[in-house]
CSV table of C-alpha atoms in Angstrom, one decimal:
chain,number,residue,atom,x,y,z
A,3,MET,CA,-77.5,0.3,127.4
A,4,ARG,CA,-81.1,0.5,128.2
A,5,ASN,CA,-80.8,4.2,129.0
A,6,LEU,CA,-78.4,4.7,125.8
A,7,ALA,CA,-81.0,3.3,123.7
A,8,ARG,CA,-83.8,5.6,125.3
A,9,ALA,CA,-81.7,8.7,124.8
A,10,LEU,CA,-80.9,7.8,121.5
A,11,ALA,CA,-84.7,7.5,120.5
A,12,ARG,CA,-85.4,10.7,122.1
A,13,THR,CA,-82.7,12.4,120.0
A,14,THR,CA,-84.1,10.9,117.0
A,15,ALA,CA,-87.7,12.0,117.6
A,16,LEU,CA,-86.6,15.6,118.3
A,17,ALA,CA,-84.6,15.9,115.1
A,18,ALA,CA,-87.6,14.4,113.4
A,19,GLY,CA,-90.0,17.2,114.8
A,20,LEU,CA,-87.4,19.5,114.0
A,21,LEU,CA,-87.3,18.4,110.3
A,22,ALA,CA,-90.8,18.4,110.1
A,23,ALA,CA,-91.2,21.8,111.4
A,24,LEU,CA,-88.9,23.2,108.9
A,25,PRO,CA,-91.0,23.7,105.9
A,26,ALA,CA,-93.5,25.6,108.2
A,27,ALA,CA,-90.7,28.0,109.6
A,28,GLN,CA,-89.6,28.6,106.2
A,29,ALA,CA,-92.7,29.5,104.8
A,30,GLN,CA,-93.1,31.7,107.9
A,31,SER,CA,-90.0,33.6,106.9
A,32,GLY,CA,-90.7,33.9,103.2
A,33,ALA,CA,-94.4,35.2,103.8
A,34,SER,CA,-94.8,36.5,107.3
A,35,ASP,CA,-98.7,35.9,107.4
A,36,GLY,CA,-99.3,33.3,104.9
A,37,VAL,CA,-100.5,35.4,102.4
A,38,VAL,CA,-99.5,38.6,100.5
A,39,LYS,CA,-102.0,41.3,100.8
A,40,ILE,CA,-102.1,44.4,98.5
A,41,GLY,CA,-104.3,47.4,99.2
A,42,ILE,CA,-105.7,49.5,96.3
A,43,LEU,CA,-106.6,52.7,97.8
A,44,ASN,CA,-108.2,55.6,95.7
A,45,ASP,CA,-111.2,57.7,94.7
A,46,GLN,CA,-114.2,55.4,93.8
A,47,SER,CA,-116.9,57.6,93.9
A,48,GLY,CA,-115.6,61.6,93.4
A,49,VAL,CA,-114.1,63.4,90.8
A,50,TYR,CA,-111.2,61.2,90.0
A,51,ALA,CA,-113.5,57.7,90.0
A,52,ASP,CA,-112.9,57.2,86.1
A,53,PHE,CA,-109.5,58.3,86.2
A,54,GLY,CA,-108.3,55.4,88.3
A,55,GLY,CA,-111.0,54.0,90.3
A,56,ARG,CA,-112.6,50.8,90.3
A,57,GLY,CA,-110.8,50.4,87.0
A,58,SER,CA,-107.5,50.6,88.9
A,59,VAL,CA,-108.7,47.7,91.3
A,60,GLU,CA,-109.4,45.4,88.4
A,61,ALA,CA,-106.0,46.0,86.6
A,62,ALA,CA,-104.6,45.0,90.2
A,63,ARG,CA,-106.5,42.0,90.1
A,64,MET,CA,-105.2,41.3,86.4
A,65,ALA,CA,-101.7,41.6,87.2
A,66,VAL,CA,-101.9,39.1,90.4
A,67,GLU,CA,-104.0,36.6,88.0
A,68,ASP,CA,-101.3,36.8,85.5
A,69,PHE,CA,-98.6,36.2,87.9
A,70,GLY,CA,-100.0,33.1,89.0
A,71,GLY,CA,-102.2,34.2,91.5
A,72,LYS,CA,-99.2,33.1,94.3
A,73,VAL,CA,-95.7,34.2,95.4
A,74,LEU,CA,-93.4,32.3,97.6
A,75,GLY,CA,-95.9,29.5,97.7
A,76,VAL,CA,-98.7,31.6,99.4
A,77,PRO,CA,-101.6,33.5,97.8
A,78,VAL,CA,-101.6,37.1,96.5
A,79,GLN,CA,-105.2,39.1,98.1
A,80,VAL,CA,-105.8,42.6,96.7
A,81,VAL,CA,-108.2,44.4,99.0
A,82,ASP,CA,-109.5,48.0,98.0
A,83,ALA,CA,-111.3,50.9,99.7
A,84,ASP,CA,-112.4,54.7,98.6
A,85,HIS,CA,-110.5,57.5,100.3
A,86,GLN,CA,-112.9,60.2,99.2
A,87,ASN,CA,-109.9,62.4,98.3
A,88,LYS,CA,-109.3,63.1,102.0
A,89,PRO,CA,-106.3,62.6,103.5
A,90,ASP,CA,-107.5,61.7,107.1
A,91,ILE,CA,-109.9,59.1,105.8
A,92,ALA,CA,-107.3,57.7,103.6
A,93,SER,CA,-104.7,57.8,106.5
A,94,ASN,CA,-107.3,56.0,108.9
A,95,ILE,CA,-107.8,53.3,106.3
A,96,ALA,CA,-104.2,52.6,105.8
A,97,ARG,CA,-103.7,52.3,109.5
A,98,GLN,CA,-106.4,49.8,110.0
A,99,TRP,CA,-105.0,47.7,106.9
A,100,TYR,CA,-101.4,47.9,108.6
A,101,ASP,CA,-102.1,47.3,112.3
A,102,THR,CA,-105.6,44.9,111.8
A,103,ASP,CA,-105.7,43.6,108.3
A,104,LYS,CA,-102.0,42.8,107.8
A,105,VAL,CA,-101.9,44.6,104.4
A,106,ASP,CA,-98.3,44.5,103.2
A,107,SER,CA,-98.2,47.4,100.5
A,108,ILE,CA,-100.6,49.9,99.5
A,109,MET,CA,-100.8,51.3,95.9
A,110,GLU,CA,-102.7,53.7,93.3
A,111,LEU,CA,-103.4,56.6,95.8
A,112,THR,CA,-104.8,59.2,93.8
A,113,THR,CA,-104.8,62.6,95.1
A,114,SER,CA,-101.4,63.9,96.0
A,115,SER,CA,-102.3,65.2,99.5
A,116,VAL,CA,-103.6,61.6,100.1
A,117,ALA,CA,-100.5,59.9,98.5
A,118,LEU,CA,-98.2,62.2,100.8
A,119,ALA,CA,-100.2,61.3,104.0
A,120,VAL,CA,-100.4,57.7,103.4
A,121,GLN,CA,-96.7,57.6,102.4
A,122,GLY,CA,-95.8,59.5,105.6
A,123,LEU,CA,-97.7,57.0,107.7
A,124,SER,CA,-95.9,54.0,105.8
A,125,ARG,CA,-92.6,55.2,106.6
A,126,GLU,CA,-93.4,55.0,110.2
A,127,LYS,CA,-95.0,51.6,110.0
A,128,LYS,CA,-92.1,50.3,107.4
A,129,LYS,CA,-94.4,49.4,104.7
A,130,ILE,CA,-94.2,49.9,101.0
A,131,THR,CA,-96.4,52.4,99.1
A,132,ILE,CA,-96.4,52.8,95.1
A,133,VAL,CA,-98.1,55.7,93.9
A,134,ASP,CA,-99.8,55.5,90.2
A,135,GLY,CA,-102.5,58.0,90.9
A,136,ALA,CA,-101.1,60.9,92.3
A,137,ALA,CA,-98.7,63.7,90.5
A,138,THR,CA,-96.5,65.6,92.9
A,139,THR,CA,-92.8,65.3,92.4
A,140,ASP,CA,-92.6,65.8,96.4
A,141,LEU,CA,-93.5,62.1,96.6
A,142,THR,CA,-89.6,61.4,95.4
A,143,GLY,CA,-88.3,64.9,96.3
A,144,LYS,CA,-88.4,66.6,99.5
A,145,GLN,CA,-90.8,63.8,101.2
A,146,CYS,CA,-89.2,60.8,99.5
A,147,THR,CA,-88.9,57.8,102.0
A,148,PRO,CA,-87.0,54.5,101.8
A,149,TYR,CA,-90.3,52.8,101.1
A,150,GLY,CA,-92.1,55.1,98.9
A,151,PHE,CA,-92.0,54.6,95.0
A,152,HIS,CA,-93.7,56.9,92.2
A,153,TRP,CA,-94.8,55.1,89.0
A,154,ALA,CA,-97.0,56.2,86.3
A,155,TYR,CA,-96.4,60.1,85.9
A,156,ASP,CA,-95.5,63.3,87.7
A,157,THR,CA,-96.0,67.0,87.4
A,158,HIS,CA,-92.4,67.4,86.1
A,159,ALA,CA,-93.3,64.8,83.1
A,160,LEU,CA,-96.4,66.5,82.4
A,161,ALA,CA,-94.7,70.0,82.3
A,162,VAL,CA,-92.0,69.0,80.2
A,163,GLY,CA,-94.5,67.1,77.4
A,164,THR,CA,-97.4,69.7,77.3
A,165,GLY,CA,-95.9,72.7,78.6
A,166,GLY,CA,-92.8,72.6,76.7
A,167,SER,CA,-94.3,71.6,73.4
A,168,LEU,CA,-96.9,74.5,73.6
A,169,VAL,CA,-94.2,77.2,74.0
A,170,GLU,CA,-92.1,76.0,71.3
A,171,ASN,CA,-95.2,76.0,69.0
A,172,GLY,CA,-96.0,79.7,69.7
A,173,GLY,CA,-97.8,79.4,73.1
A,174,ASP,CA,-95.5,81.9,75.0
A,175,THR,CA,-98.4,83.7,77.7
A,176,TRP,CA,-99.9,81.7,80.0
A,177,PHE,CA,-102.9,82.2,82.4
A,178,PHE,CA,-103.5,79.0,84.9
A,179,LEU,CA,-106.6,77.5,86.3
A,180,THR,CA,-105.3,75.5,89.5
A,181,ALA,CA,-106.9,72.8,91.7
A,182,ASP,CA,-106.1,74.3,95.1
A,183,TYR,CA,-104.3,71.5,96.7
A,184,ALA,CA,-100.7,70.0,96.6
A,185,PHE,CA,-101.3,68.7,93.2
A,186,GLY,CA,-102.5,71.5,91.2
A,187,THR,CA,-99.7,73.7,92.9
A,188,ALA,CA,-96.9,71.5,91.9
A,189,LEU,CA,-98.3,71.1,88.3
A,190,GLN,CA,-98.6,74.9,87.9
A,191,ASN,CA,-95.0,75.6,89.3
A,192,ASP,CA,-93.5,72.7,87.5
A,193,THR,CA,-95.2,74.2,84.2
A,194,SER,CA,-94.3,77.7,84.9
A,195,LYS,CA,-90.8,76.7,85.2
A,196,PHE,CA,-90.5,75.2,81.6
A,197,VAL,CA,-92.6,78.0,80.2
A,198,GLN,CA,-90.2,80.6,81.5
A,199,ALA,CA,-87.2,78.8,80.7
A,200,LYS,CA,-88.2,78.7,76.9
A,201,GLY,CA,-88.6,82.6,76.8
A,202,GLY,CA,-92.4,82.4,77.7
A,203,LYS,CA,-94.3,84.4,80.6
A,204,VAL,CA,-97.0,83.8,83.2
A,205,LEU,CA,-99.5,86.2,83.2
A,206,GLY,CA,-101.3,84.8,86.2
A,207,GLY,CA,-103.5,82.4,87.5
A,208,VAL,CA,-106.7,81.3,89.7
A,209,ARG,CA,-107.5,78.6,92.2
A,210,HIS,CA,-110.5,76.7,92.5
A,211,PRO,CA,-111.5,74.1,95.0
A,212,LEU,CA,-111.5,70.7,94.3
A,213,SER,CA,-114.8,69.2,92.8
A,214,ALA,CA,-116.0,72.8,91.5
A,215,GLN,CA,-119.2,72.5,89.9
A,216,ASP,CA,-119.1,76.3,88.2
A,217,PHE,CA,-115.9,77.4,86.4
A,218,SER,CA,-117.5,80.5,85.0
A,219,SER,CA,-115.7,83.3,87.1
A,220,PHE,CA,-112.5,81.5,87.0
A,221,LEU,CA,-112.6,81.1,83.1
A,222,LEU,CA,-113.8,84.7,82.5
A,223,GLN,CA,-110.3,85.8,84.4
A,224,ALA,CA,-108.3,83.6,82.1
A,225,GLN,CA,-110.3,85.0,79.2
A,226,GLY,CA,-109.5,88.4,80.3
A,227,SER,CA,-105.9,88.0,80.9
A,228,GLY,CA,-105.4,87.9,77.1
A,229,ALA,CA,-103.0,85.0,77.7
A,230,LYS,CA,-102.4,82.4,74.4
A,231,ILE,CA,-102.4,79.3,76.5
A,232,ILE,CA,-105.0,78.8,79.6
A,233,GLY,CA,-103.0,75.9,81.6
A,234,LEU,CA,-105.5,73.8,83.1
A,235,ALA,CA,-103.7,72.6,86.2
A,236,ASN,CA,-106.4,70.3,87.5
A,237,ALA,CA,-107.5,66.7,86.8
A,238,GLY,CA,-110.6,64.4,86.3
A,239,LEU,CA,-114.0,65.9,86.2
A,240,ASP,CA,-112.6,69.3,87.2
A,241,THR,CA,-110.7,69.2,84.0
A,242,SER,CA,-113.9,67.9,82.0
A,243,ASN,CA,-116.0,70.5,83.4
A,244,SER,CA,-113.5,73.4,82.8
A,245,ILE,CA,-113.3,72.2,79.1
A,246,LYS,CA,-116.8,71.9,78.5
A,247,GLN,CA,-117.7,75.5,80.4
A,248,ALA,CA,-114.7,76.9,78.1
A,249,ALA,CA,-116.9,76.1,75.0
A,250,GLU,CA,-119.8,77.8,76.5
A,251,PHE,CA,-117.9,80.9,76.7
A,252,GLY,CA,-116.2,80.4,73.1
A,253,ILE,CA,-112.8,80.7,74.6
A,254,VAL,CA,-110.9,78.5,71.9
A,255,GLN,CA,-113.1,80.0,69.4
A,256,GLY,CA,-111.9,83.7,70.5
A,257,GLY,CA,-108.4,82.4,69.8
A,258,GLN,CA,-106.9,81.1,72.9
A,259,ARG,CA,-105.7,77.6,73.5
A,260,LEU,CA,-106.5,75.1,76.3
A,261,ALA,CA,-103.8,73.3,77.8
A,262,ALA,CA,-105.1,70.2,80.0
A,263,LEU,CA,-101.9,69.5,81.9
A,264,LEU,CA,-103.3,66.3,83.5
A,265,PHE,CA,-106.0,64.8,80.9
A,266,THR,CA,-106.3,61.1,80.3
A,267,LEU,CA,-108.2,58.9,77.8
A,268,ALA,CA,-111.1,58.7,80.6
A,269,GLU,CA,-111.6,62.1,80.4
A,270,VAL,CA,-111.7,62.4,76.7
A,271,HIS,CA,-114.1,59.7,76.7
A,272,GLY,CA,-116.3,61.5,79.1
A,273,ILE,CA,-116.5,64.4,77.2
A,274,GLY,CA,-116.5,63.3,73.6
A,275,LEU,CA,-114.0,64.2,70.5
A,276,LYS,CA,-116.3,67.2,69.7
A,277,ALA,CA,-115.3,69.1,72.7
A,278,ALA,CA,-112.0,67.5,73.5
A,279,GLN,CA,-110.4,67.7,69.9
A,280,GLY,CA,-107.2,69.5,69.2
A,281,ILE,CA,-106.0,69.3,72.8
A,282,VAL,CA,-102.3,68.5,73.4
A,283,LEU,CA,-101.7,66.1,76.3
A,284,THR,CA,-99.2,63.8,77.6
A,285,GLU,CA,-99.5,60.4,78.9
A,286,GLY,CA,-97.4,57.8,80.0
A,287,PHE,CA,-99.6,55.1,78.3
A,288,TYR,CA,-102.2,54.9,75.3
A,289,TRP,CA,-103.8,51.4,74.2
A,290,ASP,CA,-103.4,51.7,70.8
A,291,LEU,CA,-99.7,52.9,70.5
A,292,ASP,CA,-98.5,49.4,69.7
A,293,ASP,CA,-99.2,45.6,69.8
A,294,GLN,CA,-97.9,45.1,73.3
A,295,ASN,CA,-100.5,47.5,74.6
A,296,ARG,CA,-103.4,46.6,72.4
A,297,ALA,CA,-103.0,42.8,73.8
A,298,PHE,CA,-103.2,44.0,77.3
A,299,ALA,CA,-106.1,46.4,76.3
A,300,LYS,CA,-108.2,43.9,74.7
A,301,ARG,CA,-108.0,41.6,77.8
A,302,TYR,CA,-108.8,44.6,79.9
A,303,MET,CA,-111.8,45.8,77.8
A,304,ALA,CA,-113.2,42.3,77.9
A,305,ARG,CA,-113.2,42.3,81.6
A,306,PHE,CA,-113.9,46.1,82.3
A,307,GLY,CA,-115.9,47.3,79.5
A,308,ARG,CA,-113.7,50.3,79.0
A,309,MET,CA,-110.0,50.9,77.7
A,310,PRO,CA,-107.3,51.4,80.6
A,311,SER,CA,-106.1,54.7,81.2
A,312,MET,CA,-102.5,55.4,82.0
A,313,ILE,CA,-103.6,55.2,85.7
A,314,GLN,CA,-105.0,51.7,85.3
A,315,ALA,CA,-102.2,50.4,83.2
A,316,GLY,CA,-99.6,52.0,85.7
A,317,THR,CA,-101.4,50.1,88.3
A,318,TYR,CA,-101.0,46.6,86.6
A,319,SER,CA,-97.4,47.6,86.2
A,320,SER,CA,-96.6,48.7,89.6
A,321,VAL,CA,-98.4,45.3,91.4
A,322,THR,CA,-96.4,43.1,88.8
A,323,HIS,CA,-93.2,44.7,90.0
A,324,TYR,CA,-93.9,44.7,93.6
A,325,LEU,CA,-94.7,40.7,93.2
A,326,LYS,CA,-91.3,40.2,91.0
A,327,ALA,CA,-89.4,41.8,94.1
A,328,VAL,CA,-91.1,39.8,96.8
A,329,GLN,CA,-90.4,36.5,94.7
A,330,ALA,CA,-86.8,37.9,94.3
A,331,ALA,CA,-86.1,38.9,97.7
A,332,GLY,CA,-87.6,35.5,98.9
A,333,THR,CA,-89.5,37.5,101.6
A,334,ASP,CA,-92.2,40.2,102.0
A,335,GLU,CA,-90.3,41.7,104.6
A,336,THR,CA,-90.3,45.6,103.6
A,337,GLU,CA,-86.4,46.3,103.7
A,338,ALA,CA,-85.3,43.4,101.3
A,339,VAL,CA,-88.3,44.0,99.2
A,340,ALA,CA,-87.9,47.6,98.9
A,341,ARG,CA,-84.1,46.7,98.0
A,342,LYS,CA,-85.4,44.5,95.2
A,343,MET,CA,-87.9,47.0,93.8
A,344,ARG,CA,-84.8,49.2,92.9
A,345,GLU,CA,-82.7,46.5,91.6
A,346,LEU,CA,-84.9,44.9,89.1
A,347,PRO,CA,-85.5,46.4,85.8
A,348,VAL,CA,-89.0,47.3,84.9
A,349,ASP,CA,-89.8,45.3,81.9
A,350,ASP,CA,-93.6,45.3,80.6
A,351,PHE,CA,-95.9,47.0,78.2
A,352,PHE,CA,-96.1,49.9,80.3
A,353,GLY,CA,-92.5,50.6,81.3
A,354,ARG,CA,-90.3,48.9,78.9
A,355,GLY,CA,-86.7,49.7,79.8
A,356,GLY,CA,-87.7,51.4,82.8
A,357,LYS,CA,-85.6,51.5,85.9
A,358,VAL,CA,-86.5,52.6,89.5
A,359,GLN,CA,-84.0,55.5,90.8
A,360,ALA,CA,-82.6,55.5,94.2
A,361,ASN,CA,-85.1,58.1,95.2
A,362,GLY,CA,-88.2,55.7,94.1
A,363,ARG,CA,-88.9,57.3,91.0
A,364,MET,CA,-89.8,54.8,88.1
A,365,VAL,CA,-88.2,56.3,85.0
A,366,HIS,CA,-89.9,55.1,81.6
A,367,GLU,CA,-90.8,56.8,78.3
A,368,MET,CA,-93.8,59.3,78.1
A,369,TYR,CA,-96.0,60.4,75.0
A,370,LEU,CA,-97.1,63.7,73.7
A,371,PHE,CA,-100.5,63.1,71.8
A,372,GLN,CA,-103.1,65.4,70.2
A,373,VAL,CA,-106.8,64.4,70.6
A,374,LYS,CA,-108.4,63.7,67.1
A,375,SER,CA,-111.2,65.4,65.6
A,376,PRO,CA,-114.6,63.3,65.4
A,377,ALA,CA,-113.6,62.9,61.4
A,378,GLU,CA,-110.1,61.8,62.1
A,379,SER,CA,-111.4,58.9,64.5
A,380,LYS,CA,-112.2,55.6,63.0
A,381,GLY,CA,-114.0,54.3,65.6
A,382,PRO,CA,-114.4,53.9,69.6
A,383,TRP,CA,-111.5,54.7,71.6
A,384,ASP,CA,-109.4,55.8,68.9
A,385,TYR,CA,-108.8,59.0,70.1
A,386,TYR,CA,-104.8,60.3,70.2
A,387,LYS,CA,-102.8,61.1,67.2
A,388,HIS,CA,-99.1,60.4,68.8
A,389,LEU,CA,-96.7,63.4,68.4
A,390,ALA,CA,-93.4,62.5,70.0
A,391,THR,CA,-92.1,60.3,72.7
A,392,ILE,CA,-90.3,61.7,75.5
A,393,PRO,CA,-87.2,59.7,76.6
A,394,GLY,CA,-87.4,59.1,80.7
A,395,ASP,CA,-84.2,60.9,81.4
A,396,LYS,CA,-85.9,63.9,79.9
A,397,ALA,CA,-89.5,63.2,81.4
A,398,PHE,CA,-88.4,62.7,84.9
A,399,LEU,CA,-86.0,64.5,87.3
A,400,SER,CA,-83.0,62.5,88.2
A,401,ALA,CA,-82.5,61.2,91.5
A,402,LYS,CA,-79.5,63.6,92.2
A,403,ASP,CA,-81.9,66.7,91.2
A,404,SER,CA,-85.1,65.5,93.0
A,405,GLY,CA,-84.2,67.1,96.0
A,406,CYS,CA,-84.9,63.5,97.8
A,407,PRO,CA,-82.7,63.6,101.5
A,408,LEU,CA,-81.8,60.1,101.0
A,409,THR,CA,-79.7,60.8,97.6
A,410,GLN,CA,-78.0,63.8,98.8
């Protein structure tokens, strides 16, 4: 009897120990490292610093705070770094984040060459990337991955919006000034297809290096082409400098029009309405479009001192959706979260009625705007006139037509 009692006591103690350990085991399976860590990797000091930059980091932190600062009972942490628009630097940072710092997901990823490099590495590491700042459709096309998502916009949406609208309004001959890397090539190619599909002609193009300072020779070639539209297939300070220098050459006064194919609120603010007035552009967000956008923008402005761009608002949306997917999956394990990312609808001020396709492309409305003249603006940041809303299924390629091997 004494031996039986001792055996029962040992069994009871073992059971109690297992029960005591259960919550810790559950927490381990829910969030593998006791924290969910999100990395914002973008250009914070170069040509795209205003485009996303520190403003995207602030938007990510806002999203985490609005979510409650925790998911699955563990804290959510945001880390950030400047990739300097160099794929090798970006890949090294991403590798350290994954291997040493236990980052669960990398987001923003301004610059298409950087985004493609980090998305490729993340496929090897089985980690989720969400691209807000880069534009190439290859991210959800021929270089798509099971863990890669593309959020705010892409070159197809820009071509449909700005390219399509200008051809329909008489801009039927084009010459391109193109940034000489993956993004510029994709944007020129996508826009050229829309121009030609609508009966227009592409008369030529010239490529310039990233972060060019002098656009005079490129602009003289564009001016000499006689094209009605000079398509700026660049972004950030490259676009701003192109527009400023075009004004010095009297290009618009001479009857040609500039099409800023990727131009955001940050660049308009940087060069001012006098230089930017009349430019038609496509964005996925504008702070003064409706009450929901104004409410977010007011809070963002109070924190960061500027109105949010499409990239910064998109970063807030992508971080929020990722955390919702982690919560719904009950784990931060990549495969489970990626499934939930595709299953859950996107329902926030940025992507109302949005959906994530099988190839990782988040489909949402895009908007065609024209920059106001100084006389039309009622105050600071009142820069856009809303011309049209482009439905998501028109703005973005379907998964079937994207060329993504995962959907064939």
